[in-house]
JSON list of C-alpha atoms in Angstrom, two decimals:
[
{"chain": "K", "resi": 1, "resn": "MET", "atom": "CA", "xyz": [-28.22, 7.28, 30.16]},
{"chain": "K", "resi": 2, "resn": "PRO", "atom": "CA", "xyz": [-31.92, 8.06, 30.78]},
{"chain": "K", "resi": 3, "resn": "LYS", "atom": "CA", "xyz": [-33.15, 8.33, 34.33]},
{"chain": "K", "resi": 4, "resn": "SER", "atom": "CA", "xyz": [-35.69, 5.54, 34.45]},
{"chain": "K", "resi": 5, "resn": "TYR", "atom": "CA", "xyz": [-35.52, 4.35, 38.08]},
{"chain": "K", "resi": 6, "resn": "TYR", "atom": "CA", "xyz": [-37.29, 5.79, 41.11]},
{"chain": "K", "resi": 7, "resn": "THR", "atom": "CA", "xyz": [-35.06, 7.08, 43.90]},
{"chain": "K", "resi": 8, "resn": "LEU", "atom": "CA", "xyz": [-35.30, 6.00, 47.51]},
{"chain": "K", "resi": 9, "resn": "PRO", "atom": "CA", "xyz": [-37.14, 6.66, 49.66]},
{"chain": "K", "resi": 10, "resn": "LEU", "atom": "CA", "xyz": [-40.07, 5.77, 47.46]},
{"chain": "K", "resi": 11, "resn": "ARG", "atom": "CA", "xyz": [-42.76, 8.44, 47.80]},
{"chain": "K", "resi": 12, "resn": "LEU", "atom": "CA", "xyz": [-45.96, 6.59, 46.98]},
{"chain": "K", "resi": 13, "resn": "ASP", "atom": "CA", "xyz": [-48.04, 9.64, 47.90]},
{"chain": "K", "resi": 14, "resn": "GLU", "atom": "CA", "xyz": [-46.47, 11.53, 44.99]},
{"chain": "K", "resi": 15, "resn": "ILE", "atom": "CA", "xyz": [-47.08, 8.66, 42.59]},
{"chain": "K", "resi": 16, "resn": "LEU", "atom": "CA", "xyz": [-50.71, 8.26, 43.66]},
{"chain": "K", "resi": 17, "resn": "GLN", "atom": "CA", "xyz": [-51.25, 12.01, 43.23]},
{"chain": "K", "resi": 18, "resn": "LYS", "atom": "CA", "xyz": [-49.81, 11.69, 39.71]},
{"chain": "K", "resi": 19, "resn": "LYS", "atom": "CA", "xyz": [-46.85, 13.92, 40.62]},
{"chain": "K", "resi": 20, "resn": "MET", "atom": "CA", "xyz": [-43.41, 13.28, 39.20]},
{"chain": "K", "resi": 21, "resn": "HIS", "atom": "CA", "xyz": [-41.33, 11.18, 41.55]},
{"chain": "K", "resi": 22, "resn": "THR", "atom": "CA", "xyz": [-37.59, 11.85, 41.64]},
{"chain": "K", "resi": 23, "resn": "GLN", "atom": "CA", "xyz": [-35.76, 9.51, 39.29]},
{"chain": "K", "resi": 24, "resn": "CYS", "atom": "CA", "xyz": [-32.18, 8.35, 38.92]},
{"chain": "K", "resi": 25, "resn": "GLY", "atom": "CA", "xyz": [-30.00, 6.38, 36.53]},
{"chain": "K", "resi": 26, "resn": "LEU", "atom": "CA", "xyz": [-28.96, 2.74, 36.66]},
{"chain": "K", "resi": 27, "resn": "ARG", "atom": "CA", "xyz": [-25.76, 3.27, 38.65]},
{"chain": "K", "resi": 28, "resn": "GLU", "atom": "CA", "xyz": [-27.48, 5.24, 41.43]},
{"chain": "K", "resi": 29, "resn": "SER", "atom": "CA", "xyz": [-30.40, 2.82, 41.51]},
{"chain": "K", "resi": 30, "resn": "VAL", "atom": "CA", "xyz": [-28.07, -0.16, 42.03]},
{"chain": "K", "resi": 31, "resn": "ALA", "atom": "CA", "xyz": [-26.18, 1.75, 44.75]},
{"chain": "K", "resi": 32, "resn": "GLN", "atom": "CA", "xyz": [-29.44, 2.60, 46.53]},
{"chain": "K", "resi": 33, "resn": "ASN", "atom": "CA", "xyz": [-30.58, -1.03, 46.41]},
{"chain": "K", "resi": 34, "resn": "LEU", "atom": "CA", "xyz": [-27.22, -2.23, 47.75]},
{"chain": "K", "resi": 35, "resn": "PHE", "atom": "CA", "xyz": [-27.47, 0.24, 50.63]},
{"chain": "K", "resi": 36, "resn": "LEU", "atom": "CA", "xyz": [-31.00, -0.97, 51.37]},
{"chain": "K", "resi": 37, "resn": "LEU", "atom": "CA", "xyz": [-29.86, -4.61, 51.28]},
{"chain": "K", "resi": 38, "resn": "LEU", "atom": "CA", "xyz": [-27.00, -3.86, 53.68]},
{"chain": "K", "resi": 39, "resn": "THR", "atom": "CA", "xyz": [-29.15, -1.95, 56.17]},
{"chain": "K", "resi": 40, "resn": "THR", "atom": "CA", "xyz": [-32.05, -4.42, 56.23]},
{"chain": "K", "resi": 41, "resn": "HIS", "atom": "CA", "xyz": [-31.99, -7.41, 58.53]},
{"chain": "K", "resi": 42, "resn": "PHE", "atom": "CA", "xyz": [-33.65, -10.69, 57.63]},
{"chain": "K", "resi": 43, "resn": "ARG", "atom": "CA", "xyz": [-37.42, -10.84, 58.28]},
{"chain": "K", "resi": 44, "resn": "GLU", "atom": "CA", "xyz": [-37.64, -7.03, 58.40]},
{"chain": "K", "resi": 45, "resn": "SER", "atom": "CA", "xyz": [-39.58, -6.93, 55.13]},
{"chain": "K", "resi": 46, "resn": "ARG", "atom": "CA", "xyz": [-42.98, -8.47, 55.66]},
{"chain": "K", "resi": 47, "resn": "PHE", "atom": "CA", "xyz": [-43.23, -9.24, 51.93]},
{"chain": "K", "resi": 48, "resn": "ASP", "atom": "CA", "xyz": [-39.93, -11.12, 51.67]},
{"chain": "K", "resi": 49, "resn": "GLY", "atom": "CA", "xyz": [-38.26, -12.31, 54.86]},
{"chain": "K", "resi": 50, "resn": "GLU", "atom": "CA", "xyz": [-35.09, -13.26, 52.99]},
{"chain": "K", "resi": 51, "resn": "TYR", "atom": "CA", "xyz": [-34.42, -9.69, 51.77]},
{"chain": "K", "resi": 52, "resn": "GLY", "atom": "CA", "xyz": [-31.47, -8.22, 53.66]},
{"chain": "K", "resi": 53, "resn": "CYS", "atom": "CA", "xyz": [-28.19, -9.52, 55.02]},
{"chain": "K", "resi": 54, "resn": "SER", "atom": "CA", "xyz": [-26.81, -11.00, 58.21]},
{"chain": "K", "resi": 55, "resn": "ILE", "atom": "CA", "xyz": [-24.75, -8.01, 59.39]},
{"chain": "K", "resi": 56, "resn": "TRP", "atom": "CA", "xyz": [-27.36, -7.19, 62.01]},
{"chain": "K", "resi": 57, "resn": "GLU", "atom": "CA", "xyz": [-27.85, -10.82, 63.07]},
{"chain": "K", "resi": 58, "resn": "GLU", "atom": "CA", "xyz": [-24.27, -11.83, 63.79]},
{"chain": "K", "resi": 59, "resn": "ASP", "atom": "CA", "xyz": [-22.85, -11.52, 67.27]},
{"chain": "K", "resi": 60, "resn": "PHE", "atom": "CA", "xyz": [-19.45, -10.19, 66.24]},
{"chain": "K", "resi": 61, "resn": "SER", "atom": "CA", "xyz": [-18.17, -10.01, 69.80]},
{"chain": "K", "resi": 62, "resn": "LEU", "atom": "CA", "xyz": [-18.32, -13.79, 70.29]},
{"chain": "K", "resi": 63, "resn": "GLN", "atom": "CA", "xyz": [-16.50, -14.79, 67.11]},
{"chain": "K", "resi": 64, "resn": "SER", "atom": "CA", "xyz": [-13.07, -14.16, 65.71]},
{"chain": "K", "resi": 65, "resn": "SER", "atom": "CA", "xyz": [-12.92, -11.18, 63.37]},
{"chain": "K", "resi": 66, "resn": "ASN", "atom": "CA", "xyz": [-11.88, -13.28, 60.40]},
{"chain": "K", "resi": 67, "resn": "ARG", "atom": "CA", "xyz": [-14.69, -15.78, 60.82]},
{"chain": "K", "resi": 68, "resn": "TRP", "atom": "CA", "xyz": [-17.21, -13.00, 61.27]},
{"chain": "K", "resi": 69, "resn": "LYS", "atom": "CA", "xyz": [-15.95, -11.15, 58.18]},
{"chain": "K", "resi": 70, "resn": "ASP", "atom": "CA", "xyz": [-16.14, -14.36, 56.14]},
{"chain": "K", "resi": 71, "resn": "GLU", "atom": "CA", "xyz": [-19.76, -14.85, 57.20]},
{"chain": "K", "resi": 72, "resn": "ILE", "atom": "CA", "xyz": [-20.63, -11.27, 56.22]},
{"chain": "K", "resi": 73, "resn": "VAL", "atom": "CA", "xyz": [-18.92, -11.63, 52.81]},
{"chain": "K", "resi": 74, "resn": "LYS", "atom": "CA", "xyz": [-20.85, -14.84, 52.17]},
{"chain": "K", "resi": 75, "resn": "SER", "atom": "CA", "xyz": [-24.17, -13.30, 53.24]},
{"chain": "K", "resi": 76, "resn": "VAL", "atom": "CA", "xyz": [-23.72, -10.10, 51.20]},
{"chain": "K", "resi": 77, "resn": "THR", "atom": "CA", "xyz": [-22.59, -12.04, 48.11]},
{"chain": "K", "resi": 78, "resn": "THR", "atom": "CA", "xyz": [-25.57, -14.41, 48.32]},
{"chain": "K", "resi": 79, "resn": "THR", "atom": "CA", "xyz": [-28.00, -11.54, 48.88]},
{"chain": "K", "resi": 80, "resn": "ILE", "atom": "CA", "xyz": [-26.67, -9.56, 45.91]},
{"chain": "K", "resi": 81, "resn": "ALA", "atom": "CA", "xyz": [-26.90, -12.63, 43.65]},
{"chain": "K", "resi": 82, "resn": "GLU", "atom": "CA", "xyz": [-30.55, -13.03, 44.64]},
{"chain": "K", "resi": 83, "resn": "TYR", "atom": "CA", "xyz": [-31.76, -9.42, 44.83]},
{"chain": "K", "resi": 84, "resn": "GLU", "atom": "CA", "xyz": [-29.56, -7.32, 42.54]},
{"chain": "K", "resi": 85, "resn": "LYS", "atom": "CA", "xyz": [-29.60, -9.02, 39.14]},
{"chain": "K", "resi": 86, "resn": "ARG", "atom": "CA", "xyz": [-28.33, -5.86, 37.44]},
{"chain": "K", "resi": 87, "resn": "LEU", "atom": "CA", "xyz": [-24.87, -6.56, 38.87]},
{"chain": "K", "resi": 88, "resn": "ALA", "atom": "CA", "xyz": [-22.59, -9.43, 37.74]},
{"chain": "K", "resi": 89, "resn": "ASN", "atom": "CA", "xyz": [-19.09, -10.67, 38.65]},
{"chain": "K", "resi": 90, "resn": "VAL", "atom": "CA", "xyz": [-19.62, -9.44, 42.20]},
{"chain": "K", "resi": 91, "resn": "ARG", "atom": "CA", "xyz": [-16.69, -9.28, 44.62]},
{"chain": "K", "resi": 92, "resn": "VAL", "atom": "CA", "xyz": [-17.27, -8.31, 48.25]},
{"chain": "K", "resi": 93, "resn": "ARG", "atom": "CA", "xyz": [-14.60, -7.25, 50.72]},
{"chain": "K", "resi": 94, "resn": "VAL", "atom": "CA", "xyz": [-15.17, -6.49, 54.39]},
{"chain": "K", "resi": 95, "resn": "GLU", "atom": "CA", "xyz": [-12.83, -4.72, 56.81]},
{"chain": "K", "resi": 96, "resn": "MET", "atom": "CA", "xyz": [-13.41, -4.05, 60.47]},
{"chain": "K", "resi": 97, "resn": "GLU", "atom": "CA", "xyz": [-11.60, -1.59, 62.71]},
{"chain": "K", "resi": 98, "resn": "ASP", "atom": "CA", "xyz": [-12.09, 0.00, 66.09]},
{"chain": "K", "resi": 99, "resn": "HIS", "atom": "CA", "xyz": [-12.38, 3.78, 66.44]},
{"chain": "K", "resi": 100, "resn": "GLU", "atom": "CA", "xyz": [-11.90, 5.40, 69.82]},
{"chain": "K", "resi": 101, "resn": "PHE", "atom": "CA", "xyz": [-13.86, 8.51, 70.76]},
{"chain": "K", "resi": 102, "resn": "THR", "atom": "CA", "xyz": [-13.22, 10.69, 73.80]},
{"chain": "K", "resi": 103, "resn": "LEU", "atom": "CA", "xyz": [-16.47, 11.88, 75.34]},
{"chain": "K", "resi": 104, "resn": "GLY", "atom": "CA", "xyz": [-15.04, 13.73, 78.29]},
{"chain": "K", "resi": 105, "resn": "GLU", "atom": "CA", "xyz": [-12.02, 13.90, 80.51]},
{"chain": "K", "resi": 106, "resn": "HIS", "atom": "CA", "xyz": [-12.39, 10.34, 81.82]},
{"chain": "K", "resi": 107, "resn": "LYS", "atom": "CA", "xyz": [-14.84, 8.72, 79.44]},
{"chain": "K", "resi": 108, "resn": "ARG", "atom": "CA", "xyz": [-13.90, 6.95, 76.25]},
{"chain": "K", "resi": 109, "resn": "ARG", "atom": "CA", "xyz": [-15.94, 4.94, 73.81]},
{"chain": "K", "resi": 110, "resn": "ILE", "atom": "CA", "xyz": [-14.84, 2.49, 71.18]},
{"chain": "K", "resi": 111, "resn": "LYS", "atom": "CA", "xyz": [-17.04, 1.91, 68.18]},
{"chain": "K", "resi": 112, "resn": "ARG", "atom": "CA", "xyz": [-16.40, -0.83, 65.70]},
{"chain": "K", "resi": 113, "resn": "ARG", "atom": "CA", "xyz": [-16.59, 0.33, 62.10]},
{"chain": "K", "resi": 114, "resn": "LEU", "atom": "CA", "xyz": [-17.42, -2.11, 59.34]},
{"chain": "K", "resi": 115, "resn": "GLY", "atom": "CA", "xyz": [-16.35, -1.13, 55.82]},
{"chain": "K", "resi": 116, "resn": "ILE", "atom": "CA", "xyz": [-17.92, -2.97, 52.88]},
{"chain": "K", "resi": 117, "resn": "TRP", "atom": "CA", "xyz": [-16.60, -2.77, 49.32]},
{"chain": "K", "resi": 118, "resn": "ILE", "atom": "CA", "xyz": [-18.69, -4.22, 46.50]},
{"chain": "K", "resi": 119, "resn": "ASP", "atom": "CA", "xyz": [-17.26, -4.38, 42.99]},
{"chain": "K", "resi": 120, "resn": "GLY", "atom": "CA", "xyz": [-18.89, -5.80, 39.90]},
{"chain": "K", "resi": 121, "resn": "VAL", "atom": "CA", "xyz": [-20.09, -5.14, 36.38]},
{"chain": "K", "resi": 122, "resn": "LEU", "atom": "CA", "xyz": [-23.42, -3.55, 35.42]},
{"chain": "K", "resi": 123, "resn": "THR", "atom": "CA", "xyz": [-25.06, -6.18, 33.23]},
{"chain": "K", "resi": 124, "resn": "GLN", "atom": "CA", "xyz": [-27.00, -3.66, 31.13]},
{"chain": "K", "resi": 125, "resn": "THR", "atom": "CA", "xyz": [-23.99, -1.54, 30.11]},
{"chain": "K", "resi": 126, "resn": "ASN", "atom": "CA", "xyz": [-21.03, -3.84, 30.88]},
{"chain": "K", "resi": 127, "resn": "GLU", "atom": "CA", "xyz": [-19.46, -0.98, 32.88]},
{"chain": "K", "resi": 128, "resn": "LYS", "atom": "CA", "xyz": [-17.38, -1.44, 36.01]},
{"chain": "K", "resi": 129, "resn": "PHE", "atom": "CA", "xyz": [-19.30, -0.69, 39.21]},
{"chain": "K", "resi": 130, "resn": "GLU", "atom": "CA", "xyz": [-17.80, 0.15, 42.62]},
{"chain": "K", "resi": 131, "resn": "PHE", "atom": "CA", "xyz": [-19.64, 0.69, 45.89]},
{"chain": "K", "resi": 132, "resn": "TYR", "atom": "CA", "xyz": [-18.37, 1.42, 49.41]},
{"chain": "K", "resi": 133, "resn": "LYS", "atom": "CA", "xyz": [-20.25, 1.97, 52.62]},
{"chain": "K", "resi": 134, "resn": "ALA", "atom": "CA", "xyz": [-19.10, 2.05, 56.26]},
{"chain": "K", "resi": 135, "resn": "PHE", "atom": "CA", "xyz": [-21.25, 1.39, 59.31]},
{"chain": "K", "resi": 136, "resn": "TYR", "atom": "CA", "xyz": [-20.62, 1.72, 63.02]},
{"chain": "K", "resi": 137, "resn": "ILE", "atom": "CA", "xyz": [-21.88, -1.55, 64.41]},
{"chain": "K", "resi": 138, "resn": "SER", "atom": "CA", "xyz": [-21.10, -1.62, 68.11]},
{"chain": "K", "resi": 139, "resn": "PRO", "atom": "CA", "xyz": [-20.91, 0.86, 70.92]},
{"chain": "K", "resi": 140, "resn": "LEU", "atom": "CA", "xyz": [-18.36, -0.46, 73.41]},
{"chain": "K", "resi": 141, "resn": "SER", "atom": "CA", "xyz": [-17.80, 1.82, 76.38]},
{"chain": "K", "resi": 142, "resn": "PHE", "atom": "CA", "xyz": [-15.21, 1.78, 79.15]}
]
């Protein structure tokens, strides 16, 4: 498959200087856009305030884990339907778990890790597409 998509981060300086910008194929381009969607909170983009997802807006500590995960699945699914048209039959799964880190003899920290699986079909090639990314979303110390 030809590499006809620009990679992220977009280097406009290279494009304006008529240099070749790094390119990638469809699969990598979709994965990069999904990562950008997941790491962008609403109203972060001044050109489109709806671009992003609600991961960074939810207060996960005040809700039950299942309710919070359901909200994230709904937000990610809606966002992909709107901003990643190259992907169809999208299924999103979210898992959350706590990881404990020892920082010293008497200091421990728990970080909550959010794992997101996105499966679908690339509309252009009708190939199966799988994406996984994990984020640490909360530093809880005790």
